[in-house]
CSV table of C-alpha atoms and ligand atoms in Angstrom, one decimal:
chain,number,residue,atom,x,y,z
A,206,UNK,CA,-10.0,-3.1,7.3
A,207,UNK,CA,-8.7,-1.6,10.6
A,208,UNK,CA,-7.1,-4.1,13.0
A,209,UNK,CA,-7.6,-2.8,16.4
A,210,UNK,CA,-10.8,-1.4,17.9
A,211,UNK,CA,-9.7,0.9,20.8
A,212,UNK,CA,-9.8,4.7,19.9
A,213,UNK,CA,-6.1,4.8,21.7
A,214,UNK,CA,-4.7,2.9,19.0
A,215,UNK,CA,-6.8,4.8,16.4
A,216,UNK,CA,-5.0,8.1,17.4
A,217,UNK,CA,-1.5,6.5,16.4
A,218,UNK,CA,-2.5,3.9,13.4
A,219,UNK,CA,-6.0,5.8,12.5
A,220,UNK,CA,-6.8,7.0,8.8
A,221,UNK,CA,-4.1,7.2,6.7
A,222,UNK,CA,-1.1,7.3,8.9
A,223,UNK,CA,1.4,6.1,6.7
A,224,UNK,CA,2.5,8.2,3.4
A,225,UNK,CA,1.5,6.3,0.5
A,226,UNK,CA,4.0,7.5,-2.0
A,227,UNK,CA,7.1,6.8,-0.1
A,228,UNK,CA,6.2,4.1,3.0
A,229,UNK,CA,7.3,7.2,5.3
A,230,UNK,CA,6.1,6.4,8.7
A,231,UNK,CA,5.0,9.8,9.1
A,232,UNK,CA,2.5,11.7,6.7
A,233,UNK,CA,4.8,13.6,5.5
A,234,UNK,CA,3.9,17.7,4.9
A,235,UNK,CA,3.2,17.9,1.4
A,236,UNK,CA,4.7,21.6,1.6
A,237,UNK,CA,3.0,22.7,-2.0
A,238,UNK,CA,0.2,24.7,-3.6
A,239,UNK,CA,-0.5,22.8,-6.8
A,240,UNK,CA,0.5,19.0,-8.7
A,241,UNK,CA,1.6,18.4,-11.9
A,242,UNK,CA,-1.1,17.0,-14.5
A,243,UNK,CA,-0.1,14.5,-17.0
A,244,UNK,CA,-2.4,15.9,-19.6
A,245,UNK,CA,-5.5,18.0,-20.0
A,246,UNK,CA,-9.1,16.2,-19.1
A,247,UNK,CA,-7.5,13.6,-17.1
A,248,UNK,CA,-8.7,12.2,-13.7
A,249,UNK,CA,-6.2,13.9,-11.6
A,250,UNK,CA,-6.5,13.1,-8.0
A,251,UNK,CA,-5.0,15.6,-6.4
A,252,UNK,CA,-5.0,19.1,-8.3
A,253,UNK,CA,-4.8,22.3,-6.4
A,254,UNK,CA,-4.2,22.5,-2.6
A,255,UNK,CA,-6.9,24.3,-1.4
A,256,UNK,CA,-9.3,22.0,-3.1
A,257,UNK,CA,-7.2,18.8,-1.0
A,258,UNK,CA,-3.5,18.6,-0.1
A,259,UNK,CA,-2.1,14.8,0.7
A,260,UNK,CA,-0.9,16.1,4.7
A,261,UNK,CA,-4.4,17.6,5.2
A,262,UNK,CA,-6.4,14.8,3.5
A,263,UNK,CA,-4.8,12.7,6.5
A,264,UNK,CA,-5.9,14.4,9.4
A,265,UNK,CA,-9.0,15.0,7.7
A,266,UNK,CA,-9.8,10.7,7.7
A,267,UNK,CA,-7.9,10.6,10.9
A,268,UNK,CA,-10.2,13.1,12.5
A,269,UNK,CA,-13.2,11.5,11.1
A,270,UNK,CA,-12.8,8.2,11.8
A,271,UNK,CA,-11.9,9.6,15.7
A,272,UNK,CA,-15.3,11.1,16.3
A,273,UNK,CA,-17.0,8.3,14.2
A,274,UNK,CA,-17.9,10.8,11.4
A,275,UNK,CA,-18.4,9.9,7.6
A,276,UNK,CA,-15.7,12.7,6.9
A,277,UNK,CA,-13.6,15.4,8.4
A,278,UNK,CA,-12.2,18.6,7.5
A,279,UNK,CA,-9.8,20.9,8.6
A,280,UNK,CA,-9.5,24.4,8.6
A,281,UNK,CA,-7.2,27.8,9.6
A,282,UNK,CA,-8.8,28.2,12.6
A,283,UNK,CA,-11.8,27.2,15.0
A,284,UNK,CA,-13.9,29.9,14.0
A,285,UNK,CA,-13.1,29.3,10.0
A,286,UNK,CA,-14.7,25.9,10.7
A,287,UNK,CA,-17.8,27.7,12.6
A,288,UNK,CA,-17.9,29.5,9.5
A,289,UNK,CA,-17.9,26.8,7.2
A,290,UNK,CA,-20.7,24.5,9.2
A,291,UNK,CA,-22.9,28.3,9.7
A,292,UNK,CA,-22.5,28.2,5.8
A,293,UNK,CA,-24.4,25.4,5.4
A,294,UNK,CA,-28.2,27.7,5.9
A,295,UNK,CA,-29.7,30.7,4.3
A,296,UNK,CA,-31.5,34.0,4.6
A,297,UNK,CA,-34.5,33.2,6.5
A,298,UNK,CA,-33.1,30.8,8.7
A,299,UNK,CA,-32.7,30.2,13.1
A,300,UNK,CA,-29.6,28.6,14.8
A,301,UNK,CA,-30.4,28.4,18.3
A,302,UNK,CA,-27.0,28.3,20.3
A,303,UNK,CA,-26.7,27.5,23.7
A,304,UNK,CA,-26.3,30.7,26.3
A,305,UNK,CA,-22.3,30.1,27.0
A,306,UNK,CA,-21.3,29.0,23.6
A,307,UNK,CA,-17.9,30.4,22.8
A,308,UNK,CA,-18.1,34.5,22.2
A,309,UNK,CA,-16.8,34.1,18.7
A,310,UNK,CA,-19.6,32.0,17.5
A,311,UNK,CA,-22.2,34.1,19.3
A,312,UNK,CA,-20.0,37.0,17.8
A,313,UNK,CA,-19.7,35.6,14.1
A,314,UNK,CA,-23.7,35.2,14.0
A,315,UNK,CA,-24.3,38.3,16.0
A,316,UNK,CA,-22.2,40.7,13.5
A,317,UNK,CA,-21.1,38.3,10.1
A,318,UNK,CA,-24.0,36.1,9.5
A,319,UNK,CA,-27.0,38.5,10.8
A,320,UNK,CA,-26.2,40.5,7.7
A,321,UNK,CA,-26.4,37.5,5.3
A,322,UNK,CA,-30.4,36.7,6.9
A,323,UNK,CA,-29.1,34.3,9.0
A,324,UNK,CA,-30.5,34.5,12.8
A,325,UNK,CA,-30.3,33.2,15.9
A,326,UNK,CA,-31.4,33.0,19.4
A,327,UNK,CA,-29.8,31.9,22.9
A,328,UNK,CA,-31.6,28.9,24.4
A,329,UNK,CA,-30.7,27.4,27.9
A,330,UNK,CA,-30.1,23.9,26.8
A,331,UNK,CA,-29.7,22.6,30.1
A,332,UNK,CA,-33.7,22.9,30.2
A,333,UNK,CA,-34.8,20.7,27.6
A,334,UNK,CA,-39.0,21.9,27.4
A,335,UNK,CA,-37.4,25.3,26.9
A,336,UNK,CA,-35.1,24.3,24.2
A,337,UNK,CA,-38.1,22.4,22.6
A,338,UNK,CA,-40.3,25.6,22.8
A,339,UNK,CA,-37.6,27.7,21.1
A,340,UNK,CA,-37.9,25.9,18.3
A,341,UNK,CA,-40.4,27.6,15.4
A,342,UNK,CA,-40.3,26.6,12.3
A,343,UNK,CA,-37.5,28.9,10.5
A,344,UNK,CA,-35.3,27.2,13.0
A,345,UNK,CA,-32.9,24.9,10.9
A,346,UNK,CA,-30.1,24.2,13.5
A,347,UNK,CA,-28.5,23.9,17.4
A,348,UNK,CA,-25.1,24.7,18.3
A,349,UNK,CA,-24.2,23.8,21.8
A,350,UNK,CA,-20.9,22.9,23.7
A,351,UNK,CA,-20.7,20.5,26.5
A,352,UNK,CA,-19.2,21.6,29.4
A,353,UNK,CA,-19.6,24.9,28.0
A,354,UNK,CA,-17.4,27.9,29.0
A,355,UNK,CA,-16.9,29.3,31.4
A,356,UNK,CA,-18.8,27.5,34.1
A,357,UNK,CA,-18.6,24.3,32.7
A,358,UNK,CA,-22.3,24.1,31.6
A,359,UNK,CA,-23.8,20.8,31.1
A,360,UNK,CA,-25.9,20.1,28.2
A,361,UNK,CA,-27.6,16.4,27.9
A,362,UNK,CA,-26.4,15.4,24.4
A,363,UNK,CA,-28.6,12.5,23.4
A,364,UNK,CA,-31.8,14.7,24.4
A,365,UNK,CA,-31.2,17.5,22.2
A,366,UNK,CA,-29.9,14.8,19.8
A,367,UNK,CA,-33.3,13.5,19.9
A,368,UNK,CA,-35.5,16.8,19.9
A,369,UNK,CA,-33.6,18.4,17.8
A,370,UNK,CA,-34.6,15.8,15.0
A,371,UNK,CA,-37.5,15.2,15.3
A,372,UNK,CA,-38.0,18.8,14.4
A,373,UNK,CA,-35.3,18.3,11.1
A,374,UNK,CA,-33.1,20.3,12.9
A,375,UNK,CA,-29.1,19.9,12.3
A,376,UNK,CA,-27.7,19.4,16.0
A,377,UNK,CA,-23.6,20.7,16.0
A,378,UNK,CA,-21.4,20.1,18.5
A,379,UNK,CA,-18.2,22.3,19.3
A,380,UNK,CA,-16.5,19.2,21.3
A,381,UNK,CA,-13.4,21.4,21.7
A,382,UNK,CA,-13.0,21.0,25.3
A,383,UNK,CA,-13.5,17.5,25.2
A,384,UNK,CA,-11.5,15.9,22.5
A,385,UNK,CA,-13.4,12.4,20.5
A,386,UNK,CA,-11.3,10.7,23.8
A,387,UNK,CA,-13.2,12.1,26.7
A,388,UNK,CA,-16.7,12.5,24.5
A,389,UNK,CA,-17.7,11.2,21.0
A,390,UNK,CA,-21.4,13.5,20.3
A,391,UNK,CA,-22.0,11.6,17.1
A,392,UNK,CA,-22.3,8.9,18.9
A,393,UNK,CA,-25.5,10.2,20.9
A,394,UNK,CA,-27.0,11.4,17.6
A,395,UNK,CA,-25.6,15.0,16.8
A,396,UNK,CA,-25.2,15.1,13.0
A,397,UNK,CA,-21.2,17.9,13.2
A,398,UNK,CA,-19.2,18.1,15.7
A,399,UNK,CA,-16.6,21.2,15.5
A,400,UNK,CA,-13.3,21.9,16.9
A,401,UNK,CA,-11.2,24.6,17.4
A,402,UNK,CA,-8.2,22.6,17.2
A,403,UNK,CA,-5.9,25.6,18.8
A,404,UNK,CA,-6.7,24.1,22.4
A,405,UNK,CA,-6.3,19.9,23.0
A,406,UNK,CA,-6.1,18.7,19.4
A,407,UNK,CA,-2.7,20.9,18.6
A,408,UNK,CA,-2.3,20.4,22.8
A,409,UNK,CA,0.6,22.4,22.6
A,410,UNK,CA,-0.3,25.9,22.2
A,411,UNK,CA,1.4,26.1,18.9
A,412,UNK,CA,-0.9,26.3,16.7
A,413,UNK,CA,-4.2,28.0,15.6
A,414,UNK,CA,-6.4,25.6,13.6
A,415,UNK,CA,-10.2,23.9,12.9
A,416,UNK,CA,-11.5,20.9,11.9
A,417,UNK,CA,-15.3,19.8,11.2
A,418,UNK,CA,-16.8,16.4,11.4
A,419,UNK,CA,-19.5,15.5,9.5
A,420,UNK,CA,-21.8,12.1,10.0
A,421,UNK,CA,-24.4,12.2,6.9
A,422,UNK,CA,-22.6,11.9,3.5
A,423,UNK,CA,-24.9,14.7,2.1
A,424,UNK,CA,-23.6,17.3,4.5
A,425,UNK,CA,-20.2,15.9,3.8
A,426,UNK,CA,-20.5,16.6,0.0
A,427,UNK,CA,-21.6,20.3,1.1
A,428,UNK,CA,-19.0,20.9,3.3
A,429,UNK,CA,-16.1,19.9,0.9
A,430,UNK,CA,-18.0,22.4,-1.4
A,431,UNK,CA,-18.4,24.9,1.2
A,432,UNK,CA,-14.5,24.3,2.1
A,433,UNK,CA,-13.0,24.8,-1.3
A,434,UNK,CA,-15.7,27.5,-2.4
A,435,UNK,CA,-14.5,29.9,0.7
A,436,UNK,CA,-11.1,28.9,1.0
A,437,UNK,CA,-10.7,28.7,4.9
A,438,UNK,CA,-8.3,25.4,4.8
A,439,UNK,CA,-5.4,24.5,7.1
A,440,UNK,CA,-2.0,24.7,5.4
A,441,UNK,CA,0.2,21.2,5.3
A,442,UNK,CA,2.4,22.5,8.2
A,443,UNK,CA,-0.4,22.9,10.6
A,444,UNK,CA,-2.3,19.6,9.5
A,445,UNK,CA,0.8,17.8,10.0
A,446,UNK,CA,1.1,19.8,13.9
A,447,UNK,CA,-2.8,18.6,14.5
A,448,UNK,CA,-2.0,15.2,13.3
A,449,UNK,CA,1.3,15.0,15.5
A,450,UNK,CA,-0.8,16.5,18.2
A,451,UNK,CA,-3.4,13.9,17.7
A,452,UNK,CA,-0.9,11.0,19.0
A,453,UNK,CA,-0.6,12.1,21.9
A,454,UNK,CA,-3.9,12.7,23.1
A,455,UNK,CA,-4.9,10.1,25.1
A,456,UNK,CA,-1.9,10.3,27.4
A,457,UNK,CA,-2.3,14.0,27.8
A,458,UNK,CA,-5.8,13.6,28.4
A,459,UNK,CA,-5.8,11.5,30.7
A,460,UNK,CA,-2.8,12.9,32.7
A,461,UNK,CA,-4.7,16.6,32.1
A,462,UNK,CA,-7.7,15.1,33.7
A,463,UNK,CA,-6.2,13.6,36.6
A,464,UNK,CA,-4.3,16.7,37.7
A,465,UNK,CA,-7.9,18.9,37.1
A,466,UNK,CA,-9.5,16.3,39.4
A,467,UNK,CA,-6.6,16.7,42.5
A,468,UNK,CA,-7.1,20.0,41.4
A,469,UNK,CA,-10.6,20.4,41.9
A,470,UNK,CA,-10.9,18.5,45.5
A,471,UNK,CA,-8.0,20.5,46.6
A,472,UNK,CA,-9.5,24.0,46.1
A,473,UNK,CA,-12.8,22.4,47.0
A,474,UNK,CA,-11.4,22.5,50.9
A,475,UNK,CA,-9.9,25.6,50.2
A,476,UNK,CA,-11.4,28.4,52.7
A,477,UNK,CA,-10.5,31.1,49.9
A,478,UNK,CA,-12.6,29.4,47.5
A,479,UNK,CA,-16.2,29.9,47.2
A,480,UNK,CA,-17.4,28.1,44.5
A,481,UNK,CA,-15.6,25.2,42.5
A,482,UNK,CA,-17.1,24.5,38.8
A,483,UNK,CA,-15.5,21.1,38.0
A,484,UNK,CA,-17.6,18.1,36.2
A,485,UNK,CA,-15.4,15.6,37.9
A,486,UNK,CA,-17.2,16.4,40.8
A,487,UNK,CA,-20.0,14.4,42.7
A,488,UNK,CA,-22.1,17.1,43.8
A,489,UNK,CA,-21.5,19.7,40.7
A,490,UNK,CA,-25.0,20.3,38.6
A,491,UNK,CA,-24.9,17.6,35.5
A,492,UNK,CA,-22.4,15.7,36.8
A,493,UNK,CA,-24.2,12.2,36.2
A,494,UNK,CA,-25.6,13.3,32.4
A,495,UNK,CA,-22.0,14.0,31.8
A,496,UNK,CA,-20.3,11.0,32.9
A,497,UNK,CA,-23.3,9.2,30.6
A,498,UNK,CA,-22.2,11.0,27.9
A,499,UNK,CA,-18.1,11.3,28.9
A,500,UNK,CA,-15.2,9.4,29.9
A,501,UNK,CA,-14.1,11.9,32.6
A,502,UNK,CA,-14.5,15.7,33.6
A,503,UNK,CA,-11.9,16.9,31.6
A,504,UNK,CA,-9.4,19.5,32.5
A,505,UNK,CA,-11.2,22.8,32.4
A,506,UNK,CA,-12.0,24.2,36.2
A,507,UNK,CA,-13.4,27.5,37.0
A,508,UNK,CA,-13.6,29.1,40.8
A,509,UNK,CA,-14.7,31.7,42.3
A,510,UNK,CA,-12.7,33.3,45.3
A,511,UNK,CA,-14.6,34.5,48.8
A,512,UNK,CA,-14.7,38.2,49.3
A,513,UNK,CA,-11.8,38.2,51.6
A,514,UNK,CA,-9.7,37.9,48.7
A,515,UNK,CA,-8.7,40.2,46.2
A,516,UNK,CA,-8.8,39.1,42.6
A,517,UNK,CA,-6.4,41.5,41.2
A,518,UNK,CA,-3.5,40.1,44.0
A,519,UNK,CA,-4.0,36.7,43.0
A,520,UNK,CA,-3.4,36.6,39.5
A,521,UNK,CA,0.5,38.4,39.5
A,522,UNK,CA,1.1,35.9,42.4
A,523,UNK,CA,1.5,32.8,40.7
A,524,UNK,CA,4.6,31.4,39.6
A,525,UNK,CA,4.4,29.0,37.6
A,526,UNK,CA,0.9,28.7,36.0
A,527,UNK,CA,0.6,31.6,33.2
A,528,UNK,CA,-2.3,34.7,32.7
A,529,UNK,CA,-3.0,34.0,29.5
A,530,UNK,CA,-6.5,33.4,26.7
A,531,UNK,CA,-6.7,30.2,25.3
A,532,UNK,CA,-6.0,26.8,27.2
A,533,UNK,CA,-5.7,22.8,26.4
A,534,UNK,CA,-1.8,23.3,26.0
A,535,UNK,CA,0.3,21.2,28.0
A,536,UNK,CA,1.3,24.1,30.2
A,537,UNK,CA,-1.4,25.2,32.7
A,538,UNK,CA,-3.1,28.5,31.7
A,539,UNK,CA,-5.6,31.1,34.1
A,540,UNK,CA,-7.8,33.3,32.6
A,541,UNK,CA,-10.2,36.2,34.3
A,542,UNK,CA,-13.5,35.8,32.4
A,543,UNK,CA,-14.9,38.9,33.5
A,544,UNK,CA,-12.4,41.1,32.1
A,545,UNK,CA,-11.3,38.7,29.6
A,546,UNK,CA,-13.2,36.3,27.5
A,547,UNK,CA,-16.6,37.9,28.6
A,548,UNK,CA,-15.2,41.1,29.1
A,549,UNK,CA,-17.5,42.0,26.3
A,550,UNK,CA,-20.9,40.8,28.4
A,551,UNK,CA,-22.5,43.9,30.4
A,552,UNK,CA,-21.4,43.4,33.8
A,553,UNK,CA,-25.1,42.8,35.3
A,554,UNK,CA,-25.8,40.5,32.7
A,555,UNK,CA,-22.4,38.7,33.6
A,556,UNK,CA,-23.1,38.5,36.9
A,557,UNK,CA,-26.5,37.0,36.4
A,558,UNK,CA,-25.0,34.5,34.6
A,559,UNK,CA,-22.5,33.8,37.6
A,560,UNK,CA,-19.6,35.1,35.8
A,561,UNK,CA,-18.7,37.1,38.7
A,562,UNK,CA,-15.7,39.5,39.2
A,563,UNK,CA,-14.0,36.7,41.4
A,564,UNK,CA,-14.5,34.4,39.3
A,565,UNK,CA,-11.2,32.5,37.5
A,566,UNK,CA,-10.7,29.4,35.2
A,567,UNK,CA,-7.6,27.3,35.3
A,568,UNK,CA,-6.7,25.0,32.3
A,569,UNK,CA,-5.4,22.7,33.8
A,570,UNK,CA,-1.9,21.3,32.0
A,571,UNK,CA,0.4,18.1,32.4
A,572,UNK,CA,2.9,19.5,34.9
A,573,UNK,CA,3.4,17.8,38.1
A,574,UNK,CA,-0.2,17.8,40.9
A,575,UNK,CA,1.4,18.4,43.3
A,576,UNK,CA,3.5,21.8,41.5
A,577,UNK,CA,0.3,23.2,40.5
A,578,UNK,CA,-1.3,22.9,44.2
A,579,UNK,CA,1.7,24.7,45.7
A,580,UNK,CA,1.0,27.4,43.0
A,581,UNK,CA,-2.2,28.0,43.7
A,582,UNK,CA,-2.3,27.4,47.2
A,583,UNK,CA,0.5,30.5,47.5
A,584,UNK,CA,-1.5,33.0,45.2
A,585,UNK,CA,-4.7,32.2,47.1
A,586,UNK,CA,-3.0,32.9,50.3
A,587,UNK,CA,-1.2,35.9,49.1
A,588,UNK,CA,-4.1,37.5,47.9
A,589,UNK,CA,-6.1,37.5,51.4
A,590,UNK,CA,-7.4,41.2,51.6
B,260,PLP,C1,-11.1,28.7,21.0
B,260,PLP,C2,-12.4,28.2,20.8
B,260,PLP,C3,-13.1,28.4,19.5
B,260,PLP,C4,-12.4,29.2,18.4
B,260,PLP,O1,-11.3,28.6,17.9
B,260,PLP,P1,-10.1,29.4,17.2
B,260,PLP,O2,-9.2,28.3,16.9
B,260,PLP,O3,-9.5,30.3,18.3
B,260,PLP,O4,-10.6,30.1,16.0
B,260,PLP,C5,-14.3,27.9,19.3
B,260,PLP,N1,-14.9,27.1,20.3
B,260,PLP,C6,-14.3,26.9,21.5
B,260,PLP,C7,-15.1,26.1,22.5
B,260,PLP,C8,-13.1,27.5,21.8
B,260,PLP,O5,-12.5,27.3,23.0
């Protein structure tokens, strides 16, 4: 029986947080491939480490028990967990993803899966008659992300929760850029949420890892199949980074959160800034369906400089916040989408999609407010044309 019932205490005391062999305080990492068997035929619980490995087996019922799943399951990366939860359909079948899902899932069913039978099609699912209208009756499944990347794209979850099942669809959600603190999709009826647990679940850019949540106990049992069967599991070092990861996560949310919001307002007033894509906002598009479904905007900002500033000054002017892929570290990151995470996009397509050349997005760490302002205030300014 738990004793608490706030999800801030859960991420400290949740699943099974203490070792149960030795009392140690800390799961320990269980640094081992296989377990010795006391006979043949016997009952043995644990057996063979890619089949379940006593650090894992943690995260896995602490991550589950954080999004409110009936089990969890962690992997060797994001997209091995994409993987795994694709692998649940056949030849024959649709996934409808949403149009800004990350590019390795739209790249994993574009070049892996389409080979297998497996299709798709890219639905606005902002626009919930044209989500509904996509969906014929090979389609089996929705993958969506809310905010999605890179302009922070906000999908109502409970709706598609809702249309999606009355058509017996499976509704996944990659919750990566929220975390189960800032938004819980089970919760408003999706049936797997997915992480790539690289970004805010490791939170310290250390680490490249998955995990998968599931909420019905028959997709649980097919996912533990699907798990051991393909082999894509995170190793006992890695699950014991996630879980250590995990205890810190409201504080760094929270602290992430409130530096992307001063962040936001500031380059809001900005004269160098055109556009500022930021769900803590008041006036930004979704803004109230996400604070329905969310405790706060998160820490993911994209914007998009005037045309009196040149892009390619801005970026080797800053000091302190780093050019680099990924984000949800503690350290602030900037990335340019056009050239790299949707570099692959054709740029008139792109630019439809108001991923513009001008275009950047800050991930917004835990260092001081006021630090990160400076920064970008002087590598706005610096790149004036
Ligand atoms: C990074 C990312 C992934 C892929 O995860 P990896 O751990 O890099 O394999 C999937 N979805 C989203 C939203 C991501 O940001």
């Amino acid at each position: 029986m738990k004793n608490y019932s706030h999800i801030e205490t859960s991420f400290i005391h949740g699943g099974i947080s203490t070792d149960e062999y030795t009392g140690a305080v800390n799961v320990p990492i269980y640094q081992t491939s296989t377990y010795a068997q006391k006979n043949i035929g016997g009952d043995v619980k644990w057996e063979y480490s890619r089949t379940g490995n006593p650090t894992r087996a943690a995260l896995e019922s602490l991550i589950a028990e954080l999004e409110g799943g009936d089990a969890g399951f962690a992997f060797g990366s994001g997209m091995a967990a994409l993987t795994a939860v694709i692998s649940l359909f056949k030849t024959g079948d649709k996934i409808l993803i949403s149009s800004n899902v990350y590019g390795g899932t739209y790249r994993v069913l574009d070049k892996i899966f389409s080979n297998f039978g497996i299709t798709y099609q890219i639905t606005d699912t902002t626009d919930l008659k044209a989500f509904e209208e996509a969906i014929t009756p090979e389609v089996k499944a929705v993958i969506i992300e809310t905010p999605a990347n890179p302009l922070l794209t906000i999908t109502d979850l409970k709706a598609i929760a809702e249309i999606s099942h009355r058509h017996n669809l499976v509704a996944i959600a990659d919750n990566t850029f929220m975390t189960p603190y800032l938004q819980r999709p089970i919760e408003h009826g999706f049936d797997i949420v997915v992480h790539s647990a690289t970004k805010y679940i490791g939170g310290h850019s250390d680490v490249v890892a998955g995990l998968v949540v599931t909420r019905n106990p028959e997709d649980s049992k097919r996912i533990a199949f699907i798990q051991n069967a393909t082999g894509g599991v995170a190793g006992p070092f890695d699950s014991f980074l996630m879980i250590r990861g995990i205890k810190t996560l409201a504080v760094r949310m929270d602290r992430h959160a409130q530096n992307a919001q001063q962040i936001a307002e500031y380059l809001q007033l900005h004269n160098g800034v055109k556009t500022v894509y930021y769900p803590g906002l008041a006036g930004f598009k979704g803004h109230e369906i996400h604070h329905r479904q969310a405790k706060n905007g998160g820490a993911m900002i994209s914007f998009e400089l005037t045309e009196d500033y040149d892009i390619k000054k801005f970026f080797p002017s800053l000091k302190l916040i780093t050019l680099a892929e990924s984000l949800g570290g503690v350290e602030s990151l900037v990335c340019h989408p056009a050239s790299m995470t949707h570099a692959s996009i054709p740029r008139d397509l792109r630019i439809k999609l108001g991923i513009t050349d001008n275009l950047i997005r800050l991930s917004v760490g835990i260092e001081n407010a006021s630090d990160l302002i400076s920064d970008l205030k002087q590598a706005i300014d610096n790149s004036r044309i």
